[in-house]
Coordinates of C-alpha atoms in Angstrom, one line a residue:
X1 CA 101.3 124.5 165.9
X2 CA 97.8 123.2 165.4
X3 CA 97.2 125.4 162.9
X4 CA 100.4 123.9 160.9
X5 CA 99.4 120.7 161.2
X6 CA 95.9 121.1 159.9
X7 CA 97.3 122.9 156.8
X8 CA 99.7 119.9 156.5
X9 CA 97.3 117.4 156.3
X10 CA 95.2 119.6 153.5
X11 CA 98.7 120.0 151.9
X12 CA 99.1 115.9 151.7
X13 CA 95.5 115.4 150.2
X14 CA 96.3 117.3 147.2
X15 CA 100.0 115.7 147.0
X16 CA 100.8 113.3 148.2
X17 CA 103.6 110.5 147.6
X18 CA 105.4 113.8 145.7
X19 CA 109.3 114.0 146.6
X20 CA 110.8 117.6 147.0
X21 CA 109.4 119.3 143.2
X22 CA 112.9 118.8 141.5
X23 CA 114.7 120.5 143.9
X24 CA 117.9 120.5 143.3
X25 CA 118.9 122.2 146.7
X26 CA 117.7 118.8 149.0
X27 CA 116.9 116.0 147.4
X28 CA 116.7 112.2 148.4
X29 CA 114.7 113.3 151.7
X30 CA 114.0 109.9 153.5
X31 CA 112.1 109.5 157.0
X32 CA 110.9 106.6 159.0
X33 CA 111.5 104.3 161.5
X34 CA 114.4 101.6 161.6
X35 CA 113.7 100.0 164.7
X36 CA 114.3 101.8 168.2
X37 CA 115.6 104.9 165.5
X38 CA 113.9 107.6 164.0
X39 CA 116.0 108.7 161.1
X40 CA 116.0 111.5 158.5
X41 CA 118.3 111.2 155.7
X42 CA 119.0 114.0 152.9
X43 CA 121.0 115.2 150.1
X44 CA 122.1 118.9 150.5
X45 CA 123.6 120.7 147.6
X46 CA 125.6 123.6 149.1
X47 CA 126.5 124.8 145.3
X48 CA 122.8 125.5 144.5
X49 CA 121.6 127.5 148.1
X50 CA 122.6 131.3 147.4
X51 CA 123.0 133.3 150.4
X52 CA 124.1 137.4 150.4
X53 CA 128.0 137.1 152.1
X54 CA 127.1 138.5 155.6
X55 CA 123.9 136.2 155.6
X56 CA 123.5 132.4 156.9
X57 CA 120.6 129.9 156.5
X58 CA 120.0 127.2 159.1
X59 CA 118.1 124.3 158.2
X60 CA 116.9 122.2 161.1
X61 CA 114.4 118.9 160.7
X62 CA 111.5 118.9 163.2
X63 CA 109.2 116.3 164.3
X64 CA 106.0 117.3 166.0
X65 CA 103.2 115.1 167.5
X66 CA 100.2 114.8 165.6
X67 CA 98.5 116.7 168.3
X68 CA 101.6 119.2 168.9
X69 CA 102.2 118.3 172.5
X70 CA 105.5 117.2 171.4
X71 CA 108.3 117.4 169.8
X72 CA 112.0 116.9 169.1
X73 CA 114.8 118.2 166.9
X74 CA 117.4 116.6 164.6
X75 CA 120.4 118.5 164.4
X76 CA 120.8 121.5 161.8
X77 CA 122.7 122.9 158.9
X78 CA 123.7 126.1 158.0
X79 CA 124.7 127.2 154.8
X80 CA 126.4 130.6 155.0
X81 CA 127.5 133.3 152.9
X82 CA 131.3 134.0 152.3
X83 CA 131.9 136.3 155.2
X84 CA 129.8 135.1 157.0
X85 CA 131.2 131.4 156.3
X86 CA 134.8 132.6 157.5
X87 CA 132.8 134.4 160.7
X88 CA 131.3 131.3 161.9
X89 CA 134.4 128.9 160.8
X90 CA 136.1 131.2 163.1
X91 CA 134.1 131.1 165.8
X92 CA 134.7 127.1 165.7
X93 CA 131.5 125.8 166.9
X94 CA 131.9 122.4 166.6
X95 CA 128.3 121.5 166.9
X96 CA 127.4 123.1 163.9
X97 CA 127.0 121.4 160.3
X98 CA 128.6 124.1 158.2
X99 CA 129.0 124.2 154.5
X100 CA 130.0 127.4 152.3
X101 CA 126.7 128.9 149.8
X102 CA 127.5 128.1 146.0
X103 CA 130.0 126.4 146.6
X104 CA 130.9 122.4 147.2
X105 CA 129.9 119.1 146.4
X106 CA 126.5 118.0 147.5
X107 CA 126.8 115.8 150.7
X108 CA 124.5 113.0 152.9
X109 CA 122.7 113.9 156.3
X110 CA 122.0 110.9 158.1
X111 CA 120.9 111.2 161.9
X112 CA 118.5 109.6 163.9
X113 CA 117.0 109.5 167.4
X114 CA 115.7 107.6 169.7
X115 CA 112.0 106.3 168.7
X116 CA 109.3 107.2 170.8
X117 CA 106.0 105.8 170.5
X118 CA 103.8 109.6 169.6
X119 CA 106.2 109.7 167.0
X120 CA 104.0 106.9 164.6
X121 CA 101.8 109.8 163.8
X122 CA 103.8 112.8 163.5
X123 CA 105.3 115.2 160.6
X124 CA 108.5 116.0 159.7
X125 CA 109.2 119.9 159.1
X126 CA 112.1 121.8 158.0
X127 CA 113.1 124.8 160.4
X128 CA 114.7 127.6 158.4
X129 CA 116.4 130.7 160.1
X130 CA 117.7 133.2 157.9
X131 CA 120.0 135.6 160.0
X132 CA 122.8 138.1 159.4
X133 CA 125.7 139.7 161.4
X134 CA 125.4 139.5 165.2
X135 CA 123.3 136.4 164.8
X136 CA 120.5 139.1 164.1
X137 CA 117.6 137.0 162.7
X138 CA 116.4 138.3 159.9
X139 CA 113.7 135.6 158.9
X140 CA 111.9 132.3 160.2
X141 CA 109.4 130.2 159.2
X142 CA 108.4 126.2 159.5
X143 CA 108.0 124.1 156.5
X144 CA 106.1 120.6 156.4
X145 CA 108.1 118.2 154.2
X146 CA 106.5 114.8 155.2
X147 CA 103.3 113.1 157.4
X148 CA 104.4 110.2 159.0
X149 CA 101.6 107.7 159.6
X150 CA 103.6 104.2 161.5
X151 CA 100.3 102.6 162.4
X152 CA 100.0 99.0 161.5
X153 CA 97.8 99.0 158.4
X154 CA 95.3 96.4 159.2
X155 CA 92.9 95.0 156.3
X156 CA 89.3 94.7 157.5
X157 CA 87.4 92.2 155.6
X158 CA 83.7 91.3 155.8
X159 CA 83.2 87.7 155.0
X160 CA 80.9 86.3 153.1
X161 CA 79.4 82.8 154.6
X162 CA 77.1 80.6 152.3
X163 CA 74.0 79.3 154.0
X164 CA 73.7 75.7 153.0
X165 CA 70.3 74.5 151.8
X166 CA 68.0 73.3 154.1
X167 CA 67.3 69.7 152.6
X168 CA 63.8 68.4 153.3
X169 CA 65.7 64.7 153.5
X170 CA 69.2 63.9 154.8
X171 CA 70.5 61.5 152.7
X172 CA 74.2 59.8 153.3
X173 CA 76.6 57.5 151.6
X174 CA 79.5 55.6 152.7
X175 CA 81.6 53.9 151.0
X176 CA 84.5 51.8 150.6
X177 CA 86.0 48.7 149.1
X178 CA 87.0 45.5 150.4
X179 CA 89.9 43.7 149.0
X180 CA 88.6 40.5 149.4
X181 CA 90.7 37.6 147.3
X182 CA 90.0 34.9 145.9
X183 CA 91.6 31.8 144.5
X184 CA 92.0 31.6 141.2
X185 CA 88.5 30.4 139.1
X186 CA 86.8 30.2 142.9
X187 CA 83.6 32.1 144.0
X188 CA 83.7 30.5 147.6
X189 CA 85.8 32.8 150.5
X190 CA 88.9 31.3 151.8
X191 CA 89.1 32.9 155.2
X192 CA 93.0 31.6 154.9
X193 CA 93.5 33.4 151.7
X194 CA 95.4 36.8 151.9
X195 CA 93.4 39.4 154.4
X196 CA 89.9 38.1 154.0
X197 CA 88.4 38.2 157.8
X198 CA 89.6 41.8 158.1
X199 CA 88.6 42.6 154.6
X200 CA 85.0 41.4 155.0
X201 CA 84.9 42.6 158.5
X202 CA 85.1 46.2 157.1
X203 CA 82.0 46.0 155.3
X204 CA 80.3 44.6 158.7
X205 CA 81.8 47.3 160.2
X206 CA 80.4 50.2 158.2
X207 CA 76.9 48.0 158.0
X208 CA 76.7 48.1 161.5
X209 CA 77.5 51.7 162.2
X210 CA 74.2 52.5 160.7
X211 CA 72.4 49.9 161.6
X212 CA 73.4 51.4 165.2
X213 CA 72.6 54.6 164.4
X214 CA 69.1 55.1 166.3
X215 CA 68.4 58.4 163.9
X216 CA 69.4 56.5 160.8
X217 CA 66.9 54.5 158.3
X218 CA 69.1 52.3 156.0
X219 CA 67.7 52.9 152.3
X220 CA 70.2 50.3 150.4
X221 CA 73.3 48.4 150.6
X222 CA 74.8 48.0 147.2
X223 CA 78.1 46.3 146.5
X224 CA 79.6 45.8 143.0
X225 CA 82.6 42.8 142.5
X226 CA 85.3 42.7 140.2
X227 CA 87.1 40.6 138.3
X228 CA 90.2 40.1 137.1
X229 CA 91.4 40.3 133.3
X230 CA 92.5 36.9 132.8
X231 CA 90.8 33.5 131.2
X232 CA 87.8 33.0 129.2
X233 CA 85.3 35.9 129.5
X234 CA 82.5 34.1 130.3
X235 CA 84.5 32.5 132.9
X236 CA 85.5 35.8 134.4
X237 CA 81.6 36.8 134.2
X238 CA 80.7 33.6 136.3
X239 CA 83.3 34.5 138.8
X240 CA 82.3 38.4 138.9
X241 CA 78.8 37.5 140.4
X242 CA 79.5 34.5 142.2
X243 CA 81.9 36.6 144.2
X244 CA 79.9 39.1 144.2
X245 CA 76.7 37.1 145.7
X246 CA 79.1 35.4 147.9
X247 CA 79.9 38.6 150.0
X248 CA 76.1 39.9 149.9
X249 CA 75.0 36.8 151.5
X250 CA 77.9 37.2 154.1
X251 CA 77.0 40.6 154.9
X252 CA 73.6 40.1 154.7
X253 CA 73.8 37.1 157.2
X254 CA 76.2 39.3 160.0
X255 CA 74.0 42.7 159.9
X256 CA 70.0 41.5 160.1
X257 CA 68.7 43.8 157.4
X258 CA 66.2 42.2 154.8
X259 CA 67.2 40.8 151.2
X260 CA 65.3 43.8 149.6
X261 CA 68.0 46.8 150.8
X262 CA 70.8 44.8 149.1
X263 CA 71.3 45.4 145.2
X264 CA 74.3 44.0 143.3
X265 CA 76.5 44.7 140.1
X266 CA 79.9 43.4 138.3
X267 CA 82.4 44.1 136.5
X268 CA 83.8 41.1 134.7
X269 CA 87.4 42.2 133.6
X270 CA 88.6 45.2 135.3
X271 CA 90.6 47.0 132.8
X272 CA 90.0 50.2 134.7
X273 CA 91.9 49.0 137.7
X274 CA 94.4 47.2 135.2
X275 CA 95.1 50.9 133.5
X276 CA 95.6 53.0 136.9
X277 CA 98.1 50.5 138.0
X278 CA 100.0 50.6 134.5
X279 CA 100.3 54.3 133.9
X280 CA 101.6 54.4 137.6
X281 CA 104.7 52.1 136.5
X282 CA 107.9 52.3 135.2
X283 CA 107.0 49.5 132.5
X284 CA 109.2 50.2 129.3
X285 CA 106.1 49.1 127.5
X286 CA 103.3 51.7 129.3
X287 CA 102.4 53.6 126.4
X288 CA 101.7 50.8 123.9
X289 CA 99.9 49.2 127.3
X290 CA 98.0 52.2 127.7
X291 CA 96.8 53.0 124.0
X292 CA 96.0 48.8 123.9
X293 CA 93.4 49.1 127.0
X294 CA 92.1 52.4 125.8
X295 CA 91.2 50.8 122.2
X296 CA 87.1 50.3 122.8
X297 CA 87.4 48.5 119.3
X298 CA 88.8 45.1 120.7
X299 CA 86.1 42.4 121.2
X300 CA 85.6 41.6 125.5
X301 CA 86.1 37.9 124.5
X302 CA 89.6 38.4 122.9
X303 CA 90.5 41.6 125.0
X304 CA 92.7 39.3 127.4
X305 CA 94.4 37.0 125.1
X306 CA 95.7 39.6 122.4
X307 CA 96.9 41.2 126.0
X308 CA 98.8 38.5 126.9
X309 CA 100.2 37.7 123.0
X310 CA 100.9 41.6 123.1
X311 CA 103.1 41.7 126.2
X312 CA 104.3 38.5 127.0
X313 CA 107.4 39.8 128.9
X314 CA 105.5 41.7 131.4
X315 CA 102.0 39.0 131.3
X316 CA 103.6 37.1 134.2
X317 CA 104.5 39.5 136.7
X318 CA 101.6 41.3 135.7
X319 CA 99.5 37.9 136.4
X320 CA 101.0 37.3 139.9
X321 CA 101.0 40.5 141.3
X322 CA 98.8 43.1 139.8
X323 CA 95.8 40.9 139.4
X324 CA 94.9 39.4 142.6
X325 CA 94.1 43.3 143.8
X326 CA 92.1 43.7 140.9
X327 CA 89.5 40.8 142.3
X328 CA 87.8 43.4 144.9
X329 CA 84.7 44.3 146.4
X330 CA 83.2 48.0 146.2
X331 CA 80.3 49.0 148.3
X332 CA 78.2 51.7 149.4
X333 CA 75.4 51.9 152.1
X334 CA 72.6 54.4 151.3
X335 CA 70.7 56.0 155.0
X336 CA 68.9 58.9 156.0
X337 CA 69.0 60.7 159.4
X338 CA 65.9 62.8 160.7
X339 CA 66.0 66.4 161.1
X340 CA 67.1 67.6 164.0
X341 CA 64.5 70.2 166.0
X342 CA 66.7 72.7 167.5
X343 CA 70.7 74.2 168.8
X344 CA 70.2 72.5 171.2
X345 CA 69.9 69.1 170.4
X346 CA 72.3 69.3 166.8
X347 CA 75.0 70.8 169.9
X348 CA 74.6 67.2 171.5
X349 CA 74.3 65.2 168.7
X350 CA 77.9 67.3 167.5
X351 CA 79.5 65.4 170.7
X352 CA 78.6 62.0 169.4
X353 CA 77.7 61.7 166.1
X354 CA 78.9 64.6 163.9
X355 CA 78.1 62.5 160.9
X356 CA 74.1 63.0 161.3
X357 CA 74.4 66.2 160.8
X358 CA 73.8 68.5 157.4
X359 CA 75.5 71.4 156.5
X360 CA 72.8 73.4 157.0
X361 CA 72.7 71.8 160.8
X362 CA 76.3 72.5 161.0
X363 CA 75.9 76.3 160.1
X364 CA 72.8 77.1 162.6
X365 CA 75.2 75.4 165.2
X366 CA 78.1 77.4 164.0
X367 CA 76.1 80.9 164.5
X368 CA 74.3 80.1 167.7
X369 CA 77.6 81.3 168.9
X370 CA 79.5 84.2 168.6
X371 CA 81.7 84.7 165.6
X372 CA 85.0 84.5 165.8
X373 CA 84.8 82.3 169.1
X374 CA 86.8 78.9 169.1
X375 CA 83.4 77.0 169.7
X376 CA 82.2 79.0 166.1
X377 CA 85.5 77.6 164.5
X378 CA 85.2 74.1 165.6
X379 CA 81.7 73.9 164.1
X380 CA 82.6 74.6 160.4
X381 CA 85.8 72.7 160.8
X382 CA 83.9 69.9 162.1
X383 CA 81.6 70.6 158.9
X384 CA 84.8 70.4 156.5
X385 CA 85.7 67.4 157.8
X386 CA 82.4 65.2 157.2
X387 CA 81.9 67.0 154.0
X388 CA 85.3 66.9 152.7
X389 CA 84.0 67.4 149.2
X390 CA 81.7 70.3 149.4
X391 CA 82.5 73.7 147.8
X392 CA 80.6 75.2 150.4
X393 CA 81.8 73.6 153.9
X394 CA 85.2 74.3 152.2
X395 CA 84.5 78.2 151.7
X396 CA 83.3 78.7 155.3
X397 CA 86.1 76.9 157.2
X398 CA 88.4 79.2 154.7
X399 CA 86.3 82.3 156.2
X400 CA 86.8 80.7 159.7
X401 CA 90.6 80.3 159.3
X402 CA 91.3 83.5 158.0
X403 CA 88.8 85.6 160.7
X404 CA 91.4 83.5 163.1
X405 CA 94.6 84.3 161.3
X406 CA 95.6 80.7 160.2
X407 CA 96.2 81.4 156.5
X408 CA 98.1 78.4 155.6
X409 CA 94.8 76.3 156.4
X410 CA 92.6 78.9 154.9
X411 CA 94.4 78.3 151.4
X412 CA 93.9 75.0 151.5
X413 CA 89.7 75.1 151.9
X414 CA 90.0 77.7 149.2
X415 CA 91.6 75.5 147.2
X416 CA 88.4 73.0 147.0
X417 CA 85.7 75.9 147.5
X418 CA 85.4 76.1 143.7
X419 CA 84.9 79.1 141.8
X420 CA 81.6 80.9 142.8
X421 CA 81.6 84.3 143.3
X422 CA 81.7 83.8 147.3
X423 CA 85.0 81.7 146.4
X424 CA 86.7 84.6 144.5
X425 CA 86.0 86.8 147.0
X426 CA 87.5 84.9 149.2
X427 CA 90.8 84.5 147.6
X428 CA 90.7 88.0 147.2
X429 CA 90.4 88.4 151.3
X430 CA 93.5 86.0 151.4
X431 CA 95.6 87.7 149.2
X432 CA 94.7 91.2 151.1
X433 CA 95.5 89.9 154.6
X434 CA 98.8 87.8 153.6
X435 CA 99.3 91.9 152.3
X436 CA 99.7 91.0 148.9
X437 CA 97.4 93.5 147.4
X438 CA 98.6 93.3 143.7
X439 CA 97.3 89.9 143.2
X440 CA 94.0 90.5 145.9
X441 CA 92.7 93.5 143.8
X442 CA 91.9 92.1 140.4
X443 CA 90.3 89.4 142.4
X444 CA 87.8 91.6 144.6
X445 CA 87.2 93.5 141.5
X446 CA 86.2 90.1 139.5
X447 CA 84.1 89.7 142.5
X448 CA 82.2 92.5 142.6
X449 CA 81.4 92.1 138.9
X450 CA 79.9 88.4 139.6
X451 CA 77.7 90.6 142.6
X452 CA 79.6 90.4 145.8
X453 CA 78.6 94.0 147.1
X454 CA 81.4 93.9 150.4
X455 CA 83.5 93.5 147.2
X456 CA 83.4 97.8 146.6
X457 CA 84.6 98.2 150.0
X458 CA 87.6 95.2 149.7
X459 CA 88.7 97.3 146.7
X460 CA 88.9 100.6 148.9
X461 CA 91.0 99.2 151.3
X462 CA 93.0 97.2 149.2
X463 CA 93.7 100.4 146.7
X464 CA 94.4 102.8 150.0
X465 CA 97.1 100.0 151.0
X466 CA 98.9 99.8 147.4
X467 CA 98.5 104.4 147.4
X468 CA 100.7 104.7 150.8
X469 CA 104.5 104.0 151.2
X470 CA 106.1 101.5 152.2
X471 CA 107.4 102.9 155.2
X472 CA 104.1 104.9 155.8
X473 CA 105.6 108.3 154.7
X474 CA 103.8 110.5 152.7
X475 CA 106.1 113.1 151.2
X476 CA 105.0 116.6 150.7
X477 CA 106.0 118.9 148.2
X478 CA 109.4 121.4 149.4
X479 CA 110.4 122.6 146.2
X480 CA 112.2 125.9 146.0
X481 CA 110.9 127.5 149.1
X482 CA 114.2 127.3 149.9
X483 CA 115.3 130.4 150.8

């Protein structure tokens, strides 16, 4: 039996995925597993197996181990000759699937068996036995119809990590903006107006997490006030850096650092504000509104008026409550953190304060342990998370979520990982594992075109996953040898 199944797996190289060469004597052969079954089903055409009248031909599936130490068979069928027919009808052996040569309709097999587990690697044989009178046989031989591979098919993908550069200076931002109000035509801060204290205590707030910072060298504090669209332009330009100075000095007062790190701007009328607010509504007017803030042509000094002439219906509620929003603080603090020496240290300064640390910190971190550990995944998804914006820290937390089978995250970092070759090749690696290798393989092969050179063997895989079956049958060739 070795011997067969070594000529059956030649056999399947040259054909395989062919179904039964146009017979027209079995056709439809299927084989697999459906759960705790093994199954074989068929179509046998009686009408087209000839056999001499005293002459039968039993046809018996087999399935043998890959490594022939087992084996079990599915009942048989036997097709006789006219006398022979009536002999064995006779006989009545109620076990037996008997049909009459040349004639009949062609009928379904369908059995199965019990699944056990050295049948995932097996194949599927036909037995034939051609005998005559007396049950004297006259001829027997084995044919292979089908190798049956159930193994899980299991894509293997190499990632492909970006290093982040190793900046020679670690330079940070943050941001926000601070809704501070104020009254009407005032430059002085009501702290009973609106939400001021908490609104000016968030600027203090992210002042004095860097000024805490004992690794962190504040390079500037900028803040830029706004204005809203309403009264005399020169007026609002007053207001816009009166405000404006107003929280500087604040901040500057509450936080100890010197008059030089602080640098101001303004923004007199702030259309920009005005515009996302409008084409947000449900204003009947919002187009005309819309194309009337876009127009560059109308003078800063008459911009508000003709506004308010334009839409008097909607000026007032506009006035009351979309303005006083508009009158805001931005602000951004500008530091740098030293370089950190070695794992060590950037593992301790991870515990406490994450945000000192590059990406390039981040991935020496994330490698000093083993891939694939949780300690390796929390490293890049800690990455992701203070660098939100970056192409890269997105790609490698994709690569970390997929090495540990959380595809629904892994889309979403590939979403903002841009489109470098590393990216595409990623998506690719996605598409492969989620098993949908239609849509994976013109995305490795894009990939391997912009350089990626684990993108050749992503394209082997993926194409020997879209060649086999969906059941993992590989059919072989049985044709007429039929006897």
């Amino acid at each position: 039996m070795k011997h067969l199944f070594t000529a059956v797996l030649a056999l399947a190289a040259m054909s395989a995925g062919a179904q039964n060469d146009d017979s027209n004597k079995i056709y439809d052969l299927s084989t697999g597993r459906d759960g705790s079954r093994m199954f074989v089903n068929m179509t046998v055409n009686p009408k087209e197996i000839h056999q001499k009248i005293n002459s039968r031909l039993e046809i018996k599936p087999v399935l043998w181990a890959a490594d022939s130490s087992r084996s079990v068979e599915f009942p048989s069928v036997t097709v006789a000759g006219k006398n022979m027919y009536y002999y064995d009808l006779r006989d009545n052996d109620s076990t037996m699937n008997l049909y009459r040569a040349g004639k009949g309709e062609p009928f379904s097999y369908s059995v199965s068996l019990p699944y056990e587990d050295w049948m995932e690697l097996s194949t599927l044989a036909f037995k034939q036995t051609q005998s005559g009178c007396c049950g004297a046989i006259n001829a027997q031989d084995t044919v292979p119809v089908a190798i049956i591979d159930l193994r899980p098919r299991l894509f293997n993908p190499r990632f492909d990590y970006i290093v982040p550069l190793d900046t020679a200076e670690k330079r940070f931002n943050l941001s926000g903006r601070a809704n501070v109000r104020f009254i009407v035509n005032k430059t002085n801060i009501d702290w009973n107006y609106a939400n001021n204290y908490v609104e000016l205590d968030s600027i203090l707030k992210t002042v004095n997490a860097v000024k805490d910072n004992p690794d962190a060298t504040v390079e500037s504090i900028w803040l830029k006030g706004f204005a809203s669209p309403e009264g005399p332009y020169d007026n609002n330009v007053r207001l816009a850096k009166g405000r404006t100075e107003v929280v500087k000095e604040y901040v500057r007062k509450n936080s100890s650092f010197p008059a030089s790190v602080y640098h101001t701007d303004y923004v007199p009328e702030d259309w920009e504000g005005l515009r996302e607010w409008v084409a947000g509504s449900s204003l009947a007017a919002k187009e005309e509104m819309l194309a009337f803030i876009d127009d560059t042509s109308i003078p800063a000094p008459v911009r508000n008026d003709r506004f308010r002439s334009r839409f008097p219906q909607d000026y007032n509620f506009i006035l009351t409550n979309v303005y006083p929003p508009l009158r805001h603080t931005d602000y951004r603090i500008t530091y740098t953190i030293r370089k950190y020496l070695n794992v060590d240290e950037i593992r301790e300064v991870m515990k406490t304060r994450p945000q000192n640390l590059s990406q390039n910190e981040f991935f020496l971190l994330a490698n000093s342990y083993p891939h694939g550990s949780p300690e390796y995944d929390e490293v890049f998804d800690m990455a992701v998370r203070m660098f939100p914006e970056s192409e890269t820290a997105n790609l490698n937390a994709a690569n970390s979520a997929m090495n540990r089978g959380d595809y629904k995250m892994a889309e979403k970092y590939l979403a903002n990982a841009g489109n470098s070759p590393q990216a595409v090749y990623g998506r690719g690696i996605l598409k492969a594992l989620q098993k949908k290798y239609g849509e994976a393989l013109p995305l490795f092969e894009e990939a391997q075109k912009l350089g990626i050179k684990d993108a050749a063997d992503a394209i082997e895989q993926t194409r020997t996953a879209m060649e086999r079956s969906a059941n993992g049958v590989t059919y072989l060739p049985y044709g007429n040898k039929l006897k």
